[in-house]
Amino acid sequence: MTEANHITTNLKQQKKCIRQYLAVYTKIFVLSFYFAVLLFPVTQAQSLHFSQWFNSPLTTNPANTGFIPDADYRIGANYRTQWSTVMSVPYKTMSIFGDAQVLRNRIENGWIGLGGVILSDVAGAGKLTTNKVYGSLAYHQMIGISSLLTAGFNAGWVNKRINTSDLTFPDQFDGKFFSNQIPTSVLLDVRSVSYFDLQAGINYAYFPTDKIYLNGGIAVWHINRPRESFFSTEQTGFDSRLSPRYSGFLNGSFKVNEEVIINPMAYYTIQARASELTAGMYAQYNLKDAGEIQLLAGLYYRMNDAIIPMVGLTWNNIRLLFSYDVTMSSLNKYNQSRGAWEFSLINYGLYNEYKGDKKQSLCPVFK
C-alpha cells in the first residue's frame, strides 16, 4: 500500500469514528435535554396522560364522574410504559379509578356522580416520581328525553419527588462522557414538593335515537395554580406556579347494524405553550348475541407525534384494550419508532344485576 493510500484509509477511518462519536453524543445530548426539562425551575413538565384518554374518564374531564351511559358504576386501571428503547429506565404511568351514580331515586331525572382516581408516574433514571390522589363529584341532569348536561369538579393532593443520584447534567461532561463524579452547579433546595390541586369541567350528551350518541366536554385544570418547584426561592423571570391547562373532547357512537358500532372521537389539551391533539376511531364488532362478547379495533393519530393502533375485547362487563404508540416525530431516529405501549382494564356493573336488572343505555348497544 502506498503512503497516499495509507493516509486516505486513515482519513476514512477517522471520519467514520467522528460520525460514530457525533451520533452517540447527539443521542446523549437529546436524552440529557429531556432530563434537563424535568428539572427546569418552573418544572412544568408534561401532564400525566394516556393515549386511551377515553378509558381514563376522570383524568379526561371531572364531569365524567358518574357519566356512565350503560352502567351504574365502573372500576378501572390504566398502565403505560414508554421510551424503553432509549432509556435504561423507561417512563411508567399507572392509575386506578372508580366512580358510581348515586341518588338516582332522590333527584328527578338526574343523579350525583362520586368517584376517585390514584395516579403514579415514574420518569426515567432520575426517578422523578409523581403521585396524585383525587376525589371527584359531578351533577347530572336530563334535559328532556334526549339530552344530558353535567358539571363536575375534582380536588386532591399531588406529590413530586426526585432522586438526583443517577442524573448527570451538562456541566458534568468531561469531553468524552457524562460523570456524576464531577461537581455540578445544579443544586436543588428540596427533593419533594406537595400541593393541593383543583379541576372543573362540563359535559353535554345528545342521543336522539338508539343508534346515535354524541358527547362533548371542556375542562380546566390547576384552577388554583399551585406552586411546583424544587427550588425554595423564585428565580428572576420565572413563575413556578402551574399554568392552567384546558382540555376538550368530542366523541360519537353510531350503530351501523346489529354487528358493528363505530366510535369516532377527538381530544385536545393545551397548557402554556404545550398542546396535544389526538383523533381517531375504534369499532365494536359483535361476536355473540346481545354483545356479551365484542372485538374492538381502532386507529388514532396524535399530531406531530405518533400513530396509535388499538385492539381489545369486551367480555360481558369487562373491557380490555391494548394500544401501541408508533413514534412519527424526530425522536424515531433514536427509538426506532417504538414509542409506548399501554393497556386499560375496566369493569362495568349494575347495582341489582344479580336480580337480572337491565339498564336502558344512552348510547348504541347490541340487542
Coordinates of C-alpha atoms in Angstrom, one line a residue:
M1 CA 0.0 0.0 0.0
T2 CA 1.4 3.4 -0.9
E3 CA 1.8 6.2 1.6
A4 CA -1.0 8.1 -0.1
N5 CA -3.4 5.2 0.0
H6 CA -2.5 4.7 3.7
I7 CA -3.3 8.3 4.5
T8 CA -6.6 8.1 2.6
T9 CA -7.6 4.9 4.5
N10 CA -6.7 6.6 7.9
L11 CA -8.7 9.6 7.0
K12 CA -11.8 7.5 6.1
Q13 CA -11.4 5.6 9.4
Q14 CA -11.1 8.9 11.3
K15 CA -14.2 10.3 9.6
K16 CA -16.1 7.1 10.4
C17 CA -15.1 7.3 14.0
I18 CA -16.1 11.0 14.2
R19 CA -19.5 10.2 12.7
Q20 CA -20.0 7.5 15.3
Y21 CA -19.0 9.8 18.1
L22 CA -21.3 12.5 16.9
A23 CA -24.1 10.1 16.7
V24 CA -23.5 8.9 20.3
Y25 CA -23.1 12.5 21.6
T26 CA -26.2 13.6 19.8
K27 CA -28.2 10.9 21.4
I28 CA -26.7 11.8 24.8
F29 CA -27.5 15.4 24.2
V30 CA -31.1 14.7 23.3
L31 CA -31.6 12.5 26.3
S32 CA -29.8 15.0 28.6
F33 CA -32.1 17.7 27.2
Y34 CA -35.2 15.7 28.2
F35 CA -33.8 15.3 31.7
A36 CA -33.0 18.9 31.9
V37 CA -36.5 19.8 31.1
L38 CA -37.7 17.7 34.0
L39 CA -35.5 19.8 36.3
F40 CA -36.3 23.2 34.8
P41 CA -37.0 25.6 37.6
V42 CA -40.6 26.1 36.5
T43 CA -40.9 22.2 36.5
Q44 CA -44.0 22.4 34.3
A45 CA -43.3 19.1 32.6
Q46 CA -45.9 17.4 30.5
S47 CA -49.0 16.3 32.4
L48 CA -49.6 12.6 33.0
H49 CA -51.5 11.3 30.0
F50 CA -52.8 8.2 28.3
S51 CA -53.3 7.5 24.6
Q52 CA -56.5 5.9 25.7
W53 CA -57.8 9.0 27.3
F54 CA -61.4 7.8 26.8
N55 CA -60.6 4.9 29.1
S56 CA -59.3 7.2 31.8
P57 CA -62.5 9.2 32.2
L58 CA -61.8 11.0 35.5
T59 CA -58.5 12.4 34.2
T60 CA -60.1 13.5 30.9
N61 CA -62.9 15.6 32.5
P62 CA -64.1 15.8 36.1
A63 CA -67.7 15.9 34.7
N64 CA -67.2 12.3 33.6
T65 CA -67.6 11.2 37.2
G66 CA -70.7 9.0 37.2
F67 CA -71.2 9.7 33.5
I68 CA -71.7 6.1 32.6
P69 CA -74.2 5.6 29.7
D70 CA -74.8 1.9 30.1
A71 CA -73.9 1.0 33.8
D72 CA -74.3 2.2 37.4
Y73 CA -70.6 2.0 38.3
R74 CA -67.2 1.2 36.9
I75 CA -63.8 0.3 38.2
G76 CA -60.7 0.5 36.0
A77 CA -56.9 0.5 35.7
N78 CA -54.5 2.0 33.2
Y79 CA -50.8 1.3 32.6
R80 CA -48.4 3.0 30.2
T81 CA -44.7 2.5 29.6
Q82 CA -42.7 4.5 27.1
W83 CA -39.2 5.2 25.7
S84 CA -37.9 1.7 26.8
T85 CA -35.6 1.7 23.7
V86 CA -33.8 4.9 24.6
M87 CA -34.0 4.8 28.4
S88 CA -32.4 2.4 30.7
V89 CA -35.4 3.0 33.0
P90 CA -38.5 3.7 30.9
Y91 CA -41.2 6.1 31.8
K92 CA -44.2 4.4 33.5
T93 CA -47.6 5.8 34.2
M94 CA -50.2 3.9 36.2
S95 CA -53.7 4.7 37.5
I96 CA -56.7 3.1 39.2
F97 CA -60.1 4.7 39.4
G98 CA -63.7 4.1 40.3
D99 CA -66.9 6.0 40.0
A100 CA -70.6 5.5 40.5
Q101 CA -74.1 7.0 40.1
V102 CA -75.9 7.8 43.4
L103 CA -79.2 9.4 44.5
R104 CA -81.0 8.4 41.2
N105 CA -84.2 7.9 43.2
R106 CA -83.8 11.2 45.0
I107 CA -83.3 13.6 42.1
E108 CA -85.9 13.9 39.4
N109 CA -84.3 12.9 36.0
G110 CA -80.9 13.3 37.5
W111 CA -78.2 11.9 39.7
I112 CA -74.9 12.5 41.5
G113 CA -71.6 11.1 40.4
L114 CA -69.0 10.2 43.0
G115 CA -65.5 8.9 42.2
G116 CA -61.8 8.9 42.8
V117 CA -58.6 8.2 41.0
I118 CA -55.0 7.4 42.1
L119 CA -52.1 8.1 39.6
S120 CA -48.4 7.3 39.8
D121 CA -45.7 8.3 37.3
V122 CA -42.0 7.4 37.4
A123 CA -39.9 9.3 34.9
G124 CA -36.6 7.8 33.8
A125 CA -33.3 7.3 35.6
G126 CA -33.8 10.4 37.8
K127 CA -36.9 8.7 39.2
L128 CA -38.9 11.9 39.0
T129 CA -41.9 10.3 40.8
T130 CA -45.4 11.9 40.7
N131 CA -48.3 10.7 42.8
K132 CA -51.8 12.1 42.6
V133 CA -54.9 11.3 44.6
Y134 CA -58.2 13.0 43.6
G135 CA -61.8 12.8 44.7
S136 CA -64.5 13.7 42.2
L137 CA -68.1 14.9 42.4
A138 CA -70.5 15.7 39.5
Y139 CA -74.1 16.5 39.0
H140 CA -76.0 15.1 36.0
Q141 CA -79.4 16.4 34.8
M142 CA -81.5 15.1 31.9
I143 CA -82.9 17.8 29.6
G144 CA -86.0 16.4 28.0
I145 CA -85.6 12.8 26.9
S146 CA -82.6 13.1 24.6
S147 CA -80.1 15.4 26.3
L148 CA -77.9 15.3 29.4
L149 CA -76.0 18.1 31.0
T150 CA -73.2 17.6 33.5
A151 CA -71.0 19.7 35.7
G152 CA -68.3 18.4 38.0
F153 CA -65.0 19.0 39.8
N154 CA -62.2 17.1 41.4
A155 CA -59.8 18.1 44.1
G156 CA -56.8 16.3 45.5
W157 CA -53.2 16.1 46.7
V158 CA -50.1 15.9 44.4
N159 CA -46.6 15.0 45.4
K160 CA -43.5 15.1 43.2
R161 CA -40.1 13.9 44.4
I162 CA -36.8 13.3 42.6
N163 CA -33.7 11.3 43.2
T164 CA -30.7 13.0 41.5
S165 CA -28.1 10.4 42.4
D166 CA -28.4 8.8 39.0
L167 CA -28.6 12.0 37.0
T168 CA -25.9 13.9 35.2
F169 CA -26.0 17.5 33.9
P170 CA -24.4 19.4 31.1
D171 CA -21.6 20.7 33.3
Q172 CA -20.6 17.1 34.2
F173 CA -19.4 16.3 30.7
D174 CA -15.6 15.6 30.8
G175 CA -15.1 15.8 27.0
K176 CA -15.9 12.1 26.5
F177 CA -18.6 11.0 28.9
F178 CA -21.0 12.4 31.5
S179 CA -19.9 11.6 35.0
N180 CA -21.7 12.2 38.3
Q181 CA -18.3 12.3 40.0
I182 CA -17.8 15.8 38.6
P183 CA -19.3 18.6 40.7
T184 CA -22.4 20.3 39.3
S185 CA -23.8 23.7 39.7
V186 CA -27.3 22.3 39.6
L187 CA -28.3 22.3 43.3
L188 CA -31.9 21.6 44.4
D189 CA -33.2 23.1 47.6
V190 CA -35.8 20.3 48.1
R191 CA -36.2 16.8 46.8
S192 CA -40.0 16.7 47.3
V193 CA -42.9 19.1 46.8
S194 CA -46.6 18.6 47.6
Y195 CA -49.6 20.8 46.9
F196 CA -53.4 20.9 46.6
D197 CA -54.9 20.8 43.1
L198 CA -58.3 21.7 41.8
Q199 CA -60.1 21.0 38.4
A200 CA -63.6 21.5 37.0
G201 CA -65.5 20.6 33.8
I202 CA -68.8 20.4 32.0
N203 CA -70.2 17.8 29.6
Y204 CA -73.2 17.6 27.2
A205 CA -74.6 14.5 25.6
Y206 CA -77.2 14.2 22.9
F207 CA -78.9 10.9 22.0
P208 CA -81.8 11.4 19.6
T209 CA -82.2 7.7 18.7
D210 CA -80.9 4.4 20.0
K211 CA -78.4 4.4 17.1
I212 CA -76.8 7.8 17.6
Y213 CA -74.9 9.2 20.6
L214 CA -72.9 12.4 20.7
N215 CA -70.9 13.8 23.6
G216 CA -68.6 16.7 24.2
G217 CA -67.0 18.4 27.2
I218 CA -64.5 21.0 28.3
A219 CA -62.4 21.3 31.5
V220 CA -59.9 23.5 33.2
W221 CA -57.1 22.0 35.3
H222 CA -54.9 23.6 38.1
I223 CA -57.5 26.3 38.7
N224 CA -55.8 27.3 41.9
R225 CA -52.4 27.5 40.1
P226 CA -50.3 25.6 42.7
R227 CA -46.6 26.2 43.0
E228 CA -44.4 23.4 41.7
S229 CA -40.7 23.8 42.1
F230 CA -37.7 22.0 43.7
F231 CA -36.2 25.5 44.5
S232 CA -37.2 27.4 47.6
T233 CA -37.0 30.8 46.0
E234 CA -38.2 32.1 42.7
Q235 CA -35.5 32.8 40.1
T236 CA -35.7 36.1 38.2
G237 CA -38.0 35.9 35.3
F238 CA -39.6 32.5 36.2
D239 CA -43.0 31.7 37.7
S240 CA -43.1 28.3 39.3
R241 CA -46.9 28.3 39.6
L242 CA -48.6 25.8 37.3
S243 CA -50.3 27.3 34.3
P244 CA -54.0 26.4 33.9
R245 CA -54.4 23.5 31.5
Y246 CA -57.5 23.5 29.2
S247 CA -58.9 20.4 27.6
G248 CA -61.8 19.5 25.4
F249 CA -63.2 16.3 23.7
L250 CA -65.8 15.2 21.3
N251 CA -66.9 11.7 20.7
G252 CA -69.7 9.9 19.0
S253 CA -71.2 6.4 18.8
F254 CA -73.1 5.2 15.8
K255 CA -74.8 1.8 15.3
V256 CA -74.2 0.7 11.7
N257 CA -76.1 -2.6 12.1
E258 CA -76.6 -5.4 14.6
E259 CA -72.9 -6.4 14.3
V260 CA -71.0 -3.1 14.1
I261 CA -70.8 0.1 16.2
I262 CA -68.3 2.8 15.3
N263 CA -66.9 5.4 17.7
P264 CA -65.1 8.4 16.3
M265 CA -63.5 10.8 18.8
A266 CA -61.0 13.6 19.3
Y267 CA -59.2 15.1 22.3
Y268 CA -57.3 18.4 22.6
T269 CA -55.4 19.9 25.5
I270 CA -53.2 23.0 25.9
Q271 CA -51.1 24.3 28.8
A272 CA -48.9 27.4 28.3
R273 CA -47.1 26.7 25.0
A274 CA -47.6 22.9 25.0
S275 CA -50.5 21.3 23.3
E276 CA -51.7 17.9 22.2
L277 CA -54.3 16.9 19.6
T278 CA -55.4 13.2 19.2
A279 CA -58.1 11.9 17.0
G280 CA -59.3 8.6 15.6
M281 CA -61.9 5.9 15.8
Y282 CA -62.5 2.5 17.1
A283 CA -65.1 -0.1 16.1
Q284 CA -67.0 -2.7 18.1
Y285 CA -67.8 -5.9 16.4
N286 CA -70.4 -8.1 17.9
L287 CA -69.3 -11.8 18.3
K288 CA -72.2 -13.1 20.4
D289 CA -75.9 -12.4 20.8
A290 CA -76.5 -9.0 22.6
G291 CA -72.9 -8.0 22.6
E292 CA -71.7 -10.2 25.5
I293 CA -68.5 -10.7 23.5
Q294 CA -67.2 -7.9 21.3
L295 CA -64.0 -7.4 19.3
L296 CA -62.6 -3.9 19.5
A297 CA -60.1 -2.4 17.0
G298 CA -59.2 1.2 16.2
L299 CA -56.6 3.7 14.9
Y300 CA -55.6 7.1 16.3
Y301 CA -53.2 9.8 15.5
R302 CA -51.5 12.2 17.9
M303 CA -50.5 15.2 15.8
N304 CA -46.8 15.5 15.2
D305 CA -46.0 12.6 17.5
A306 CA -47.5 9.1 16.9
I307 CA -49.8 6.7 15.2
I308 CA -51.7 4.6 17.7
P309 CA -53.3 1.3 16.7
M310 CA -55.6 -0.3 19.3
V311 CA -57.1 -3.7 19.8
G312 CA -59.2 -5.2 22.5
L313 CA -62.1 -7.4 23.7
T314 CA -65.3 -6.9 25.7
W315 CA -66.3 -10.0 27.7
N316 CA -69.6 -9.4 29.4
N317 CA -69.0 -6.5 31.8
I318 CA -65.2 -6.4 31.3
R319 CA -63.4 -4.4 28.7
L320 CA -59.6 -4.9 27.9
L321 CA -57.9 -2.7 25.4
F322 CA -54.2 -2.6 24.2
S323 CA -52.6 0.2 22.3
Y324 CA -49.1 1.0 20.9
D325 CA -47.6 4.4 20.1
V326 CA -45.6 4.3 16.9
T327 CA -43.4 7.3 17.0
M328 CA -43.6 9.6 13.9
S329 CA -41.7 12.6 15.3
S330 CA -37.9 13.2 15.0
L331 CA -37.5 11.1 18.1
N332 CA -38.0 8.0 15.9
K333 CA -34.3 8.3 15.0
Y334 CA -33.4 7.2 18.5
N335 CA -36.3 4.8 19.4
Q336 CA -36.8 3.2 16.0
S337 CA -40.4 4.3 16.1
R338 CA -41.0 2.2 19.3
G339 CA -42.7 4.8 21.5
A340 CA -45.1 3.4 24.1
W341 CA -47.4 0.6 24.9
E342 CA -50.5 0.9 27.0
F343 CA -53.4 -1.1 28.3
S344 CA -56.7 -0.4 30.1
L345 CA -59.0 -2.7 32.0
I346 CA -62.5 -1.6 33.0
N347 CA -65.3 -3.4 34.8
Y348 CA -68.8 -2.0 34.4
G349 CA -71.6 -3.0 36.7
L350 CA -75.3 -2.6 37.8
Y351 CA -76.3 -2.4 41.4
N352 CA -79.0 -5.0 41.1
E353 CA -77.5 -7.0 38.2
Y354 CA -77.7 -10.2 40.3
K355 CA -81.5 -9.8 40.2
G356 CA -81.4 -9.7 36.4
D357 CA -81.9 -5.9 36.2
K358 CA -81.1 -4.2 33.0
K359 CA -80.4 -0.5 32.4
Q360 CA -81.5 1.3 29.3
S361 CA -78.3 2.6 27.7
L362 CA -78.0 6.1 26.5
C363 CA -75.6 5.1 23.7
P364 CA -76.0 2.4 21.0
V365 CA -75.7 -1.2 22.1
F366 CA -76.2 -4.6 20.6
K367 CA -79.6 -6.1 21.4

